Short mmCIF file of C-alpha atoms and ligand atoms in Angstrom, two decimals:
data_model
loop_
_atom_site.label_atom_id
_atom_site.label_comp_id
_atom_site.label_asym_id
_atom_site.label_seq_id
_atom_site.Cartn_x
_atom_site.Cartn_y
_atom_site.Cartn_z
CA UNK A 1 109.62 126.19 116.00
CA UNK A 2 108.98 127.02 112.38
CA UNK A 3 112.32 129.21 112.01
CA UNK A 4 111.64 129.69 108.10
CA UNK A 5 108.09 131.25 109.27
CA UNK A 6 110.20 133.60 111.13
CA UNK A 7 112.52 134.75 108.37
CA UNK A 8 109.66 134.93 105.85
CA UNK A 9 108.00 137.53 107.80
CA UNK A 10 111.16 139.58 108.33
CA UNK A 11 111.63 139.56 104.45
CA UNK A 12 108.35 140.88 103.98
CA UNK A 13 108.23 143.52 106.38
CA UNK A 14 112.14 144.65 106.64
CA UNK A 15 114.41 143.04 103.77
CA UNK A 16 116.56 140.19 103.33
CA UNK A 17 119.57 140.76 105.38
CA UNK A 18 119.08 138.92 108.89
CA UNK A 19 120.11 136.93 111.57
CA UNK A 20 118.70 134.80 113.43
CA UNK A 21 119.05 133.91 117.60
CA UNK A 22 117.18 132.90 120.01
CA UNK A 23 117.77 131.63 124.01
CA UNK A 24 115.57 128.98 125.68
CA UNK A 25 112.94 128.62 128.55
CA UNK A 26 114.34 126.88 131.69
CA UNK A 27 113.17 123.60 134.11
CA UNK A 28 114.51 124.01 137.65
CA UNK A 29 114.97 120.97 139.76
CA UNK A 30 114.86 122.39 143.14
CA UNK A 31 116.00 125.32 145.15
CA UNK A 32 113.22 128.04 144.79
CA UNK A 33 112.66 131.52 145.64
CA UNK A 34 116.78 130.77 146.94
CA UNK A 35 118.03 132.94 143.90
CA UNK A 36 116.96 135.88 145.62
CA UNK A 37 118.19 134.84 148.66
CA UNK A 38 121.45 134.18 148.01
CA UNK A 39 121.15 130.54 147.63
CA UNK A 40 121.69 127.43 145.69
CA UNK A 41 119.10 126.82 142.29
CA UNK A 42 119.87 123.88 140.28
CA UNK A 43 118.37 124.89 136.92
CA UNK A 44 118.56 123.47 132.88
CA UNK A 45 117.40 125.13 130.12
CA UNK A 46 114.83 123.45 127.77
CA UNK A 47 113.94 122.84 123.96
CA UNK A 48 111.69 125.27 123.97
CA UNK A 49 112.62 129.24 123.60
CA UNK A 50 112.57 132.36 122.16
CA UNK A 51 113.51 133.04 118.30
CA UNK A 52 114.20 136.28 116.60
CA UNK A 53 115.29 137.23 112.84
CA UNK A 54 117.45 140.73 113.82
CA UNK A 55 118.78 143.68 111.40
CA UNK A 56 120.28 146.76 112.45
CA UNK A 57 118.40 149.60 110.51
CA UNK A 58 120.77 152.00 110.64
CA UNK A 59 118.14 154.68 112.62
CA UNK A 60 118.02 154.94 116.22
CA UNK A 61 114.58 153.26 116.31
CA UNK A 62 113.43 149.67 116.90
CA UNK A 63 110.67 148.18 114.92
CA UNK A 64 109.62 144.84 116.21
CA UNK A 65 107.02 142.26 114.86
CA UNK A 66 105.38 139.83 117.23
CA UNK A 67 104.12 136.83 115.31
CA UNK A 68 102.53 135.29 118.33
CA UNK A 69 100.95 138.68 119.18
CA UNK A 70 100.22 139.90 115.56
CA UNK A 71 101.64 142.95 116.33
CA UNK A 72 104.05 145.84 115.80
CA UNK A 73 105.46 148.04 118.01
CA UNK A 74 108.15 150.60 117.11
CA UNK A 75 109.78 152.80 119.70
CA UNK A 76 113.17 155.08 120.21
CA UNK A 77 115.75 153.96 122.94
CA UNK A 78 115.32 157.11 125.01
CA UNK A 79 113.72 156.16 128.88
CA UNK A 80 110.71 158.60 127.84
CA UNK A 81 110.32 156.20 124.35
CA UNK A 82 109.38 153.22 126.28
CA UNK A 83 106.73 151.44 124.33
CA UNK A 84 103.23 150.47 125.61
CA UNK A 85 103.47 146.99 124.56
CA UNK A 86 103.92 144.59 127.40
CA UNK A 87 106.10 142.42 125.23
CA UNK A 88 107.55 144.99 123.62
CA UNK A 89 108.97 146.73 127.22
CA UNK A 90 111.04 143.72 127.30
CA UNK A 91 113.23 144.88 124.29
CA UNK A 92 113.21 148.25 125.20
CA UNK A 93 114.21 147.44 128.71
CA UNK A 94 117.37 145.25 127.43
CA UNK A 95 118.13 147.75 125.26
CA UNK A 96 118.07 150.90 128.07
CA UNK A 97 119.98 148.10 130.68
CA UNK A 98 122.51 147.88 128.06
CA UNK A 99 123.07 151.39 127.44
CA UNK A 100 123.24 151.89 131.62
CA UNK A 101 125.93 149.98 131.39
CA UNK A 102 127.74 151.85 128.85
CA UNK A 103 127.05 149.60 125.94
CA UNK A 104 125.18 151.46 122.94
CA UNK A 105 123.29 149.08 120.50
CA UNK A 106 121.88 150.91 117.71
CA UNK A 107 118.63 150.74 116.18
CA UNK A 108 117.49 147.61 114.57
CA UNK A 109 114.28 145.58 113.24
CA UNK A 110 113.39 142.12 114.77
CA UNK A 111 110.40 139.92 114.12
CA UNK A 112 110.25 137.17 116.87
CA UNK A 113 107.88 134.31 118.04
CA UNK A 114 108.53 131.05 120.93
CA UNK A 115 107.30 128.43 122.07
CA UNK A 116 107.54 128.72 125.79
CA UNK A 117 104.26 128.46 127.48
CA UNK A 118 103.43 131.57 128.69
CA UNK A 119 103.02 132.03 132.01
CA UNK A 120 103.55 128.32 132.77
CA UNK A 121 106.77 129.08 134.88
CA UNK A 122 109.28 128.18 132.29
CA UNK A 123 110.91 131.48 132.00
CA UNK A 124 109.46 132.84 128.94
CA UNK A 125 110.02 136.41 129.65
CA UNK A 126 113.99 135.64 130.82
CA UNK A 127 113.72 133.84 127.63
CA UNK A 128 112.95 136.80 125.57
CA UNK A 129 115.09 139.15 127.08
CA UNK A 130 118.21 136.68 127.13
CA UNK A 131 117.19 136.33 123.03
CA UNK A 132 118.02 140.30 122.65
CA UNK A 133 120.94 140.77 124.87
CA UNK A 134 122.61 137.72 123.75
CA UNK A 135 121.90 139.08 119.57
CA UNK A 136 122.69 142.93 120.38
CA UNK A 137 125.72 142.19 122.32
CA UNK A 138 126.77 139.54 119.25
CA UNK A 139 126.04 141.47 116.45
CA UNK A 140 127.09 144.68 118.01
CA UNK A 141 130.61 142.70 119.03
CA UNK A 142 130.38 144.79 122.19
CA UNK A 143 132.22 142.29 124.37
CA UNK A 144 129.95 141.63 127.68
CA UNK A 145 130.63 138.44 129.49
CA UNK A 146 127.84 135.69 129.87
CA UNK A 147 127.68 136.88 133.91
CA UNK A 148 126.42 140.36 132.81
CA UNK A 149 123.96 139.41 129.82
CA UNK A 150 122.18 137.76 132.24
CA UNK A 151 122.04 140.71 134.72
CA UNK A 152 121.01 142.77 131.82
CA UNK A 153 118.16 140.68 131.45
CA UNK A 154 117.25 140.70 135.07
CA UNK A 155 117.67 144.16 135.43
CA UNK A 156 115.23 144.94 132.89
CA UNK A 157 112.94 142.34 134.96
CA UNK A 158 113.11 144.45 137.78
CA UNK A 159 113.16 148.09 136.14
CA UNK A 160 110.92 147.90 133.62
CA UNK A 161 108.53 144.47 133.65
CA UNK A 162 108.35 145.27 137.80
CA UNK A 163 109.26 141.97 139.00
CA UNK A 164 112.25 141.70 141.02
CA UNK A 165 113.56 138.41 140.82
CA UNK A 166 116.54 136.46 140.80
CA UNK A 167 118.97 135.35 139.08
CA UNK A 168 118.48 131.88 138.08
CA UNK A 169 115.91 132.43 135.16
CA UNK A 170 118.05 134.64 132.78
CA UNK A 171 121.45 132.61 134.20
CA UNK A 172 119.99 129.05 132.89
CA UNK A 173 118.55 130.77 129.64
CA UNK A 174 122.35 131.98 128.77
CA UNK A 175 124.30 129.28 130.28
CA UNK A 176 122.08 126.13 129.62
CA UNK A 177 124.16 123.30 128.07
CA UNK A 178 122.71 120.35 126.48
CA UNK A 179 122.12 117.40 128.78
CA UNK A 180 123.40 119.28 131.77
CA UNK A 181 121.75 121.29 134.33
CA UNK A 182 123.65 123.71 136.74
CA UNK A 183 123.61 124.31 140.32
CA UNK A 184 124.92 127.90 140.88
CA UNK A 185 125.37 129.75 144.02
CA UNK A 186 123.39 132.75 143.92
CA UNK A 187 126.03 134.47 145.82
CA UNK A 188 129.07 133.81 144.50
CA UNK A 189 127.80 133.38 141.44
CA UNK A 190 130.03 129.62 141.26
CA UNK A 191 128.21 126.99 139.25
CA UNK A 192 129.23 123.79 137.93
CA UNK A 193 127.82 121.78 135.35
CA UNK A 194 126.01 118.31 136.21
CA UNK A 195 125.21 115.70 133.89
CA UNK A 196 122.17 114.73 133.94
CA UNK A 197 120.26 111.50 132.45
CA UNK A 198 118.31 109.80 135.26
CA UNK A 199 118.13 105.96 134.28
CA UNK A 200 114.97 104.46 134.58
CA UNK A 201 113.42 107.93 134.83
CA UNK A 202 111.12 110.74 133.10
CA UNK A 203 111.19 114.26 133.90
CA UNK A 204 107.79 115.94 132.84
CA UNK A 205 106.05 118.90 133.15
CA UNK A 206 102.26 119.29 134.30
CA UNK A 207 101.07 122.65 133.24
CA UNK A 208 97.72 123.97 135.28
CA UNK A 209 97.47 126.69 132.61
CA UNK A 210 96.12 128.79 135.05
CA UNK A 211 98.10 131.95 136.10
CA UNK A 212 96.68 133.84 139.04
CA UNK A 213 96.56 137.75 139.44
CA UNK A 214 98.88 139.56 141.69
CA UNK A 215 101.46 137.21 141.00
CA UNK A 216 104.20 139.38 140.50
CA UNK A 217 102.90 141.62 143.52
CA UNK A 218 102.62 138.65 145.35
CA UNK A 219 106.53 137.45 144.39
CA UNK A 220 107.82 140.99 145.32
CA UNK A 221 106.28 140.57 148.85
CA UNK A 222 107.50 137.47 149.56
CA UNK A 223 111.26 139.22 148.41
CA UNK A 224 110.01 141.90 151.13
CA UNK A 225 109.67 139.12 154.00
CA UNK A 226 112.80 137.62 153.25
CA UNK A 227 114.93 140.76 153.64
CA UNK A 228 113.01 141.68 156.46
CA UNK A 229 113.61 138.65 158.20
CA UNK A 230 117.70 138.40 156.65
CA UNK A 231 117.98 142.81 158.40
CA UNK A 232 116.68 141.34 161.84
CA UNK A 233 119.31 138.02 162.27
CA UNK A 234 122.19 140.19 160.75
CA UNK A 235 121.60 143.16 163.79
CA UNK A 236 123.26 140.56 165.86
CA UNK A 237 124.90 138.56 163.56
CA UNK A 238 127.13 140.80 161.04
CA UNK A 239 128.37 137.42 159.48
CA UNK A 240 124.87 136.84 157.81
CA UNK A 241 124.88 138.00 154.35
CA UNK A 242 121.70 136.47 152.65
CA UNK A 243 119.05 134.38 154.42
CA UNK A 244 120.34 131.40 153.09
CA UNK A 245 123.31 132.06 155.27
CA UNK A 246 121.02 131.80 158.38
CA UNK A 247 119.89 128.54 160.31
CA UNK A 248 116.51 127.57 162.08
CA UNK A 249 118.48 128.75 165.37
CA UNK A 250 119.44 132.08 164.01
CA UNK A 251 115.72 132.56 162.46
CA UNK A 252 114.58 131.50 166.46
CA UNK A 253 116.30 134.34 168.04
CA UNK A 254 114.36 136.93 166.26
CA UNK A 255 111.01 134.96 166.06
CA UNK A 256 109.03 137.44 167.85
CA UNK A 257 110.70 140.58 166.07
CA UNK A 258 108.54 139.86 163.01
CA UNK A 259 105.40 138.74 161.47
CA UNK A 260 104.26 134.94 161.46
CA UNK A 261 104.28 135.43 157.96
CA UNK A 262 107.80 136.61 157.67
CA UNK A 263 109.04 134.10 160.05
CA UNK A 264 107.63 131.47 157.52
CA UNK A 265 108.34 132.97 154.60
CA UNK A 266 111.95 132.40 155.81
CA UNK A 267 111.60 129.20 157.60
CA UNK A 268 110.98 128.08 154.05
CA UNK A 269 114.02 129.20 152.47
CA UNK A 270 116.28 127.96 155.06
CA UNK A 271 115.04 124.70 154.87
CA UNK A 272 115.33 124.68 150.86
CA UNK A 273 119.38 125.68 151.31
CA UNK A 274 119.14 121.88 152.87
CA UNK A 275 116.88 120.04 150.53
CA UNK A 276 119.07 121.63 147.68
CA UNK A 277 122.82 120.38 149.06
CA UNK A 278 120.91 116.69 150.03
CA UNK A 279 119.53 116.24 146.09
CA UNK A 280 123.09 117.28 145.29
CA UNK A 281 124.69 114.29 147.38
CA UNK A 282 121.75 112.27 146.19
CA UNK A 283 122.42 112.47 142.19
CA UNK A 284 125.92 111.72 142.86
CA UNK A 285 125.16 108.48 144.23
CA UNK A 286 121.83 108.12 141.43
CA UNK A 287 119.95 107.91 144.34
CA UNK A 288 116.72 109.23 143.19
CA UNK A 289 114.12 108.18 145.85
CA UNK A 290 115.77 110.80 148.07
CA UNK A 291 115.90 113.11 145.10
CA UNK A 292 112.38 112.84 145.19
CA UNK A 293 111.16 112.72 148.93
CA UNK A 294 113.11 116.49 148.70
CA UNK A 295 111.23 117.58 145.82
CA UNK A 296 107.79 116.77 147.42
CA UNK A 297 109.58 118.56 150.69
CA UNK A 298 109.97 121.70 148.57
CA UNK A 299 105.67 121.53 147.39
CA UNK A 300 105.29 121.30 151.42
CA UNK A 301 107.43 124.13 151.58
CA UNK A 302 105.70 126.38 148.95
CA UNK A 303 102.80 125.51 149.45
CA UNK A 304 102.36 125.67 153.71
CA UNK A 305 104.84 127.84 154.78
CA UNK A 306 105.64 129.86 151.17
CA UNK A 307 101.96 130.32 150.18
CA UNK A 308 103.12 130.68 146.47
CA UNK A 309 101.02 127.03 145.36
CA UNK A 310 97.43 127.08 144.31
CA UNK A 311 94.24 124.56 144.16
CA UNK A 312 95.10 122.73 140.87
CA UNK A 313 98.95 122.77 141.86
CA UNK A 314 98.59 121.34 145.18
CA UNK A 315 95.94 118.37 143.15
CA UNK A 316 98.56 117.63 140.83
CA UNK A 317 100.79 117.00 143.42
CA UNK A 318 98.35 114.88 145.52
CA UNK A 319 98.03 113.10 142.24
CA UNK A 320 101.20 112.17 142.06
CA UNK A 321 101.85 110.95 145.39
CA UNK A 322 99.14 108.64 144.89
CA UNK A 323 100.41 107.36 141.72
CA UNK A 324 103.73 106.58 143.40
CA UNK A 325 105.55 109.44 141.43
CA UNK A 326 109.30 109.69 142.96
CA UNK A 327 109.01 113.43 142.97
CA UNK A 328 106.61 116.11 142.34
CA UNK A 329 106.56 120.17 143.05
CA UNK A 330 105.57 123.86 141.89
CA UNK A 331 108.14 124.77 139.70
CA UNK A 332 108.83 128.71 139.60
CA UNK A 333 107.95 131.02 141.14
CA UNK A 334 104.30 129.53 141.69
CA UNK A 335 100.62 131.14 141.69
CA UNK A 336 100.04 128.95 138.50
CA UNK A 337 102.47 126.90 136.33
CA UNK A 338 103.22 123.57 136.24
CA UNK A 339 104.38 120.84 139.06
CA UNK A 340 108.11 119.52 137.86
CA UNK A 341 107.83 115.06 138.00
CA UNK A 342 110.59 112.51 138.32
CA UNK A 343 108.69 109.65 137.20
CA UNK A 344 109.96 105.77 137.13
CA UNK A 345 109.45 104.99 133.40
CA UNK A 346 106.73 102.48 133.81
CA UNK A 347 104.54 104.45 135.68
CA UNK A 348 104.63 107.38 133.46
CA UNK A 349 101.76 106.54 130.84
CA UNK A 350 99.22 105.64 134.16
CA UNK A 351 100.32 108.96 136.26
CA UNK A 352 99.82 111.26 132.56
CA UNK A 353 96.23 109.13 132.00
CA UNK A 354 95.22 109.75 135.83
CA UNK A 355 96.14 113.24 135.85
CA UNK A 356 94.01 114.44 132.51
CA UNK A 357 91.45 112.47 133.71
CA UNK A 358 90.97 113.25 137.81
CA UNK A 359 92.29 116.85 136.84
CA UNK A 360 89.98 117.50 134.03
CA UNK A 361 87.22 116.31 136.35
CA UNK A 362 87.90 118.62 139.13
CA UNK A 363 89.30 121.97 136.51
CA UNK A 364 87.29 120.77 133.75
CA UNK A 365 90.08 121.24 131.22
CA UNK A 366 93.18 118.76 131.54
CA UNK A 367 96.67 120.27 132.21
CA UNK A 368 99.47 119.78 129.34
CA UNK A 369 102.06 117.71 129.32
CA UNK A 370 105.71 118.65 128.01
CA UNK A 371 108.66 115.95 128.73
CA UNK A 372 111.61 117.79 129.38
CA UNK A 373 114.32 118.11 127.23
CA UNK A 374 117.66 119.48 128.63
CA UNK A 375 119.44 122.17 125.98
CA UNK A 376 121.82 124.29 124.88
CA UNK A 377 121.57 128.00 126.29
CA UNK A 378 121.40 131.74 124.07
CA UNK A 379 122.85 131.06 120.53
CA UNK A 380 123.03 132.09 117.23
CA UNK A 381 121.43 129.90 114.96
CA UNK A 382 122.49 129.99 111.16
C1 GLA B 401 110.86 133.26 139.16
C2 GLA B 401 112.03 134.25 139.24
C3 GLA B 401 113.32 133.55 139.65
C4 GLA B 401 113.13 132.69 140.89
C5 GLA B 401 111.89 131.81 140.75
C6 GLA B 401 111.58 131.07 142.01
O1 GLA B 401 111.06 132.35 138.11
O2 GLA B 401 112.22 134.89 138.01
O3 GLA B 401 114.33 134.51 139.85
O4 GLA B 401 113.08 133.49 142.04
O5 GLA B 401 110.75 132.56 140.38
O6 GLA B 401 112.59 130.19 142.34
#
């Protein structure tokens, strides 16, 4: 990311007095659609990310310049000010969480670009908001803990982009550490920090580029099923908090007390608690062929019994089975995106070469290719 292109175009438009932060996109190994459901995720956040050149103004507006958008949008911080700019809602939405929660950020001026693929299931909206929280609550010195910039940010998910998701996205985007990635329990909130540098292996990104409509309809339904499923176990069984609590027995008892759809909506995310904890085992003994076989058990998953994978997701994976990739899934929260691969080094240039090629054939365009790069999380940058 050009960061001099950044602060060149805040000069211009709002004078030379600027910071400069931004907060990253995220990869997520496995556990998906679990944030919600009070599960495990084991997330990293990724050298790509959102970057902003921030001023206060001294007004009680914000005026903020899109350089991937070419565009302006300026707005108060009153609810009824909220900006018709989908981009621009996310700002505004940080902005209004903040002040729900008692903190008041003034006005300021940003100008702001990134280089997360949009729509490819990297996270580049938590990436955006996570940018803003992280710079307001800095430059502000208003004192909120990492835990609650990242609820800010989902918050304004849910209230004002009307997706309500989890955690994980806006967690990895503030806590990502460089090298690491993090398995957190959604519902504790615990996480630790594991180092990861898979020998041997690659861990790349194939992006479809296709996003489908409805998904964030479609993500809020499957968040429907899940509690549905979660209020019918816990009528007999106080105990259960989230689904994730539940087993396959628990989720039997009630089988015929709900949809087909419900019941495998949350067949799924039972069996992900599982495939989580096992890759957890499995990287502490750098066992990666098991790593693997539970990553392609999670595409079964989301694909079958989830319904969140499409066409050119569900090829990509084929693909890579048949190129003897170690692991391959829907990353996100699916409808689109990219398929996450742990690839053995030497196969890596034949599975990238069959992909383009077969995919290309089928799509007629050729997904893209990023190699992941684990990084540090929300930061200043000087
Ligand atoms: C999206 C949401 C996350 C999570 C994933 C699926 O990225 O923002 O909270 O639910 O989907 O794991």
């Amino acid at each position: 990311m050009d960061i001099n292109q950044i602060k060149d175009k805040f000069k211009s438009l709002f004078g030379n007095e600027l910071r400069v932060y931004t907060s990253p996109g995220r990869v997520n190994l496995i556990g998906e659609h679990t944030d919600y459901n009070g599960g495990y995720v084991f997330p990293g956040a990724i050298d790509k990310g959102i970057y902003a050149a921030i001023n206060p103004n001294r007004t009680d507006k914000i005026r903020a310049y899109s350089i991937d958008y070419q565009a302006t949008s300026e707005f108060g911080m009153r609810e009824e000010d909220a900006p018709k700019e989908p981009w621009a809602r996310y700002i505004f939405g940080v902005v209004r969480e903040m002040q729900k929660r008692c903190f008041q950020p003034k006005g300021f001026d940003t100008v702001f670009a990134g280089d997360v693929p949009l729509g490819a299931g990297m996270s580049s909206s938590a990436a955006l908001e996570s940018t803003f929280v992280f710079a307001l609550n800095d430059i502000y010195n208003l004192g909120i803990d990492k835990f609650e910039l990242a609820r800010i940010g989902q918050s304004t998910e849910h209230n004002y982009c009307g997706v309500k998701c989890g955690i994980m996205d806006q967690f990895a985007s503030i806590f990502g550490k460089k090298g690491h990635l993090m398995r957190l329990n959604c519902a504790t909130m615990e996480f630790e920090y594991f180092p990861f540098d898979p020998k041997g292996y690659k861990v790349v990104l194939l992006d479809t580029v296709v996003k489908h409509e409805l998904a964030s309809s479609a993500y809020n339904k499957r968040r429907e099923s899940c509690e549905n499923a979660c209020k019918h176990i816990q009528v007999k069984h106080k105990e259960i908090k989230y689904l994730s609590d539940a087993t396959l027995n628990l989720l039997e008892e009630i089988k015929n007390e709900i949809s087909h759809e419900d019941y495998m909506r949350a067949k799924y995310v039972i069996g992900e608690k599982q495939r989580v904890l096992d890759v957890c085992d499995a990287l502490e003994k750098g066992d990666y062929e098991t790593v693997g076989d539970r990553m392609y058990g999670t595409h079964f998953g989301m694909s079958k019994e989830y319904e969140v994978s499409c066409d050119e997701l569900d090829f990509l994976n084929d693909i890579a089975k048949e190129c003897g990739v170690t692991g391959s899934r829907v990353m996100g929260g699916g409808f689109g995106g990219c398929t996450i691969n742990l690839v053995k080094e030497e196969l890596y240039d034949k599975f990238i070469e069959t992909a383009k090629e077969k995919f290309n054939k089928k799509f007629g365009h050729e997904p893209k290719v990023y190699d992941v790069v684990i990084s540090d999380g929300a930061r200043r940058i000087e």
